[in-house]
Amino acid sequence: AFEQANNQMVACGGLDNLCSIYKVEADTASSGRAHKELQAHDGYLSCCRFLGEKNIITSSGDSTCCYWDIERGEVLTSFTDHNGDVMSVAINPSDSNLF
C-alpha cells in the first residue's frame, strides 16, 4: 500500500503476520528497516490500505480486519464478522468510513 496524503510511507505484509510500514524520503538514504511493525493478526496479512497518514486497515487469513493507529501501533477496531480468510480490503472512494 502507498500512503497518498503526503506520499511518505509504504506498507506491506505477508506470511509473518505483520504489517511493516516504511518511510519513503527522497532526500535521505533508507536504512531498509521498517518504521513500524504492526502485530495483532494470527494469520498471514493479505492486504493493507492507508486511510490518510495516521491510520491503516489490514486484512488477514485469520478472518479479521484491523483498523490501526500507525504511530501508537495499536488496533483501534477489530472487525471479526468474516467466516473465512479476508483476502483483500478496498476503501470506498467517496466515504473513507466504508470499506
Coordinates of N, CA and C in Angstrom, one line a residue:
A1 N 0.8 -1.2 0.0 CA 0.0 0.0 0.0 C 0.9 1.2 0.0
F2 N 0.4 2.3 -0.6 CA 1.1 3.5 -0.7 C 0.3 4.6 -0.1
E3 N 0.8 5.3 0.9 CA 0.2 6.4 1.6 C 0.1 7.6 0.7
Q4 N -1.1 8.1 0.3 CA -1.2 9.1 -0.7 C -1.5 10.5 -0.1
A5 N -1.6 10.7 1.2 CA -1.9 12.0 1.7 C -0.6 12.9 1.6
N6 N 0.5 12.3 2.0 CA 1.8 13.0 1.9 C 2.9 12.3 1.1
N7 N 2.5 11.1 0.6 CA 3.5 10.3 -0.2 C 4.8 10.0 0.5
Q8 N 4.7 9.7 1.8 CA 5.9 9.4 2.6 C 6.0 8.0 3.2
M9 N 5.0 7.1 3.0 CA 5.0 5.8 3.6 C 4.5 4.8 2.6
V10 N 5.1 3.6 2.7 CA 4.6 2.4 2.0 C 4.4 1.3 3.1
A11 N 3.5 0.4 2.8 CA 3.2 -0.7 3.8 C 3.1 -2.0 3.0
C12 N 3.5 -3.1 3.7 CA 3.3 -4.4 3.1 C 3.2 -5.4 4.2
G13 N 2.8 -6.6 3.9 CA 2.6 -7.7 4.8 C 2.8 -9.0 4.1
G14 N 2.7 -10.1 4.9 CA 2.8 -11.4 4.3 C 2.6 -12.5 5.3
L15 N 3.4 -13.6 5.1 CA 3.3 -14.8 6.0 C 3.8 -14.6 7.4
D16 N 4.5 -13.5 7.7 CA 5.0 -13.3 9.1 C 3.9 -12.6 10.0
N17 N 2.7 -12.4 9.4 CA 1.5 -11.9 10.2 C 1.7 -10.4 10.5
L18 N 2.7 -9.7 10.0 CA 3.0 -8.3 10.4 C 2.6 -7.4 9.2
C19 N 2.3 -6.2 9.6 CA 2.2 -5.1 8.6 C 3.4 -4.2 8.8
S20 N 4.3 -4.2 7.9 CA 5.5 -3.4 8.0 C 5.3 -2.1 7.2
I21 N 5.6 -1.0 7.9 CA 5.5 0.3 7.3 C 6.8 1.0 7.2
Y22 N 7.1 1.5 6.0 CA 8.4 2.1 5.7 C 8.2 3.5 5.4
K23 N 9.1 4.4 5.9 CA 9.1 5.8 5.5 C 9.8 5.9 4.2
V24 N 9.3 6.7 3.3 CA 9.9 7.0 2.0 C 10.3 8.4 1.9
E25 N 11.6 8.7 1.9 CA 12.1 10.1 1.9 C 13.1 10.2 0.8
A26 N 12.8 11.1 -0.2 CA 13.6 11.2 -1.4 C 15.0 11.8 -1.1
D27 N 15.1 12.6 0.0 CA 16.3 13.3 0.3 C 17.3 12.6 1.2
T28 N 16.9 11.4 1.7 CA 17.8 10.7 2.6 C 17.8 9.2 2.2
A29 N 18.9 8.6 2.6 CA 19.1 7.2 2.3 C 18.3 6.4 3.3
S30 N 17.6 5.3 2.9 CA 16.8 4.5 3.8 C 17.7 3.4 4.4
S31 N 17.4 3.1 5.6 CA 18.2 2.1 6.3 C 17.7 0.7 5.9
G32 N 16.5 0.6 5.3 CA 15.9 -0.7 4.9 C 15.1 -1.3 6.1
R33 N 15.1 -0.6 7.2 CA 14.3 -1.1 8.3 C 12.9 -0.5 8.4
A34 N 12.0 -1.2 8.8 CA 10.6 -0.7 8.9 C 10.5 0.4 10.0
H35 N 9.8 1.4 9.7 CA 9.5 2.5 10.6 C 8.6 1.9 11.7
K36 N 7.6 1.1 11.4 CA 6.7 0.5 12.3 C 6.4 -0.9 11.9
E37 N 6.2 -1.8 12.8 CA 5.7 -3.1 12.5 C 4.4 -3.4 13.4
L38 N 3.3 -3.5 12.7 CA 2.0 -3.7 13.4 C 1.7 -5.2 13.6
Q39 N 1.5 -5.6 14.8 CA 1.3 -7.0 15.1 C 0.1 -7.2 15.9
A40 N -0.9 -7.9 15.3 CA -2.1 -8.3 16.0 C -2.8 -9.5 15.4
H41 N -2.5 -9.7 14.1 CA -3.1 -10.8 13.4 C -2.5 -12.2 13.7
D42 N -3.4 -13.2 13.7 CA -2.9 -14.6 14.0 C -2.7 -15.4 12.7
G43 N -2.9 -14.7 11.6 CA -2.7 -15.3 10.3 C -2.0 -14.4 9.3
Y44 N -1.7 -14.9 8.2 CA -1.0 -14.0 7.2 C -1.7 -12.7 6.9
L45 N -1.0 -11.7 6.6 CA -1.6 -10.4 6.2 C -1.8 -10.4 4.7
S46 N -3.0 -10.3 4.3 CA -3.4 -10.4 2.8 C -3.4 -9.1 2.1
C47 N -3.7 -8.0 2.9 CA -3.9 -6.7 2.2 C -3.8 -5.6 3.3
C48 N -3.4 -4.4 2.8 CA -3.4 -3.3 3.7 C -3.7 -2.0 2.9
R49 N -4.4 -1.1 3.5 CA -4.7 0.2 2.8 C -4.6 1.3 3.8
F50 N -3.9 2.4 3.4 CA -3.8 3.6 4.2 C -5.1 4.4 4.2
L51 N -5.4 4.9 5.4 CA -6.6 5.9 5.5 C -5.9 7.2 6.0
G52 N -5.4 7.9 5.1 CA -4.7 9.1 5.4 C -3.3 8.8 5.9
E53 N -2.6 9.6 6.6 CA -1.3 9.4 7.1 C -1.2 8.8 8.5
K54 N -2.3 8.7 9.2 CA -2.3 8.3 10.6 C -2.9 6.9 10.8
N55 N -3.6 6.4 9.8 CA -4.3 5.2 10.0 C -4.1 4.2 8.8
I56 N -4.3 2.9 9.1 CA -4.2 1.9 8.1 C -5.2 0.8 8.5
I57 N -5.7 0.1 7.5 CA -6.6 -1.0 7.7 C -5.9 -2.2 7.1
T58 N -5.9 -3.3 7.8 CA -5.3 -4.6 7.3 C -6.3 -5.7 7.3
S59 N -6.1 -6.6 6.4 CA -7.0 -7.8 6.3 C -6.1 -9.0 6.4
S60 N -6.6 -10.2 6.9 CA -5.8 -11.3 7.2 C -6.5 -12.6 7.0
G61 N -5.7 -13.7 6.9 CA -6.1 -15.0 6.8 C -6.7 -15.5 8.1
D62 N -6.6 -14.7 9.2 CA -7.3 -15.1 10.5 C -8.7 -14.7 10.5
S63 N -9.3 -14.3 9.4 CA -10.7 -13.9 9.3 C -11.0 -12.6 9.9
T64 N -10.0 -11.7 10.1 CA -10.3 -10.4 10.6 C -9.7 -9.3 9.8
C65 N -10.2 -8.1 10.0 CA -9.6 -6.8 9.5 C -9.4 -6.0 10.8
C66 N -8.3 -5.2 10.8 CA -7.9 -4.3 11.9 C -7.7 -2.9 11.4
Y67 N -8.3 -2.0 12.1 CA -8.1 -0.5 11.9 C -7.1 0.0 12.9
W68 N -6.0 0.5 12.4 CA -4.8 0.8 13.3 C -4.6 2.3 13.4
D69 N -4.0 2.7 14.6 CA -3.3 4.0 14.7 C -1.8 3.7 14.5
I70 N -1.3 4.2 13.4 CA 0.1 3.9 13.0 C 1.1 4.3 14.0
E71 N 1.1 5.5 14.5 CA 2.1 6.0 15.4 C 2.1 5.2 16.7
R72 N 1.0 4.9 17.2 CA 0.9 4.2 18.5 C 1.0 2.7 18.3
G73 N 0.9 2.3 17.1 CA 1.0 0.8 16.8 C -0.1 0.0 17.5
E74 N -1.3 0.6 17.6 CA -2.4 0.0 18.3 C -3.6 -0.2 17.4
V75 N -4.3 -1.3 17.6 CA -5.5 -1.6 16.9 C -6.6 -0.8 17.6
L76 N -7.3 0.0 16.8 CA -8.4 0.9 17.2 C -9.7 0.1 17.2
T77 N -9.9 -0.7 16.1 CA -11.0 -1.5 16.0 C -10.7 -2.8 15.3
S78 N -11.2 -3.9 15.7 CA -11.0 -5.2 15.1 C -12.4 -5.7 14.5
F79 N -12.4 -6.0 13.3 CA -13.6 -6.5 12.6 C -13.5 -8.0 12.5
T80 N -14.5 -8.7 13.1 CA -14.4 -10.2 13.3 C -15.5 -10.9 12.7
D81 N -16.3 -10.3 11.8 CA -17.5 -10.9 11.3 C -17.4 -11.9 10.1
H82 N -16.1 -12.0 9.6 CA -15.9 -12.9 8.5 C -15.8 -14.4 8.9
N83 N -16.2 -15.3 8.1 CA -16.2 -16.7 8.4 C -15.0 -17.4 7.7
G84 N -14.2 -16.7 7.0 CA -13.0 -17.3 6.3 C -12.0 -16.2 6.1
D85 N -10.9 -16.6 5.4 CA -9.8 -15.7 5.1 C -10.4 -14.4 4.5
V86 N -9.9 -13.3 4.9 CA -10.2 -12.0 4.3 C -9.0 -11.7 3.3
M87 N -9.3 -11.8 2.0 CA -8.3 -11.7 1.0 C -7.9 -10.3 0.6
S88 N -8.8 -9.4 0.7 CA -8.4 -8.0 0.3 C -9.3 -7.0 1.0
V89 N -9.0 -5.8 0.9 CA -9.8 -4.7 1.5 C -9.7 -3.5 0.5
A90 N -10.8 -2.9 0.3 CA -10.9 -1.7 -0.5 C -11.6 -0.6 0.2
I91 N -11.2 0.6 0.1 CA -11.8 1.8 0.7 C -12.7 2.4 -0.2
N92 N -13.9 2.8 0.2 CA -14.9 3.5 -0.6 C -14.3 4.9 -0.9
P93 N -14.2 5.2 -2.2 CA -13.6 6.5 -2.5 C -14.4 7.7 -2.1
S94 N -15.7 7.6 -1.9 CA -16.5 8.8 -1.5 C -16.7 8.8 0.0
D95 N -16.4 7.8 0.7 CA -16.6 7.8 2.1 C -15.5 6.8 2.8
S96 N -14.5 7.4 3.3 CA -13.4 6.5 3.8 C -13.8 5.8 5.1
N97 N -15.0 6.0 5.6 CA -15.5 5.2 6.8 C -16.1 3.9 6.3
L98 N -16.2 3.7 5.0 CA -16.8 2.5 4.5 C -15.7 1.7 3.7
F99 N -15.6 0.4 4.0 CA -14.6 -0.4 3.2 C -15.2 -1.7 2.9

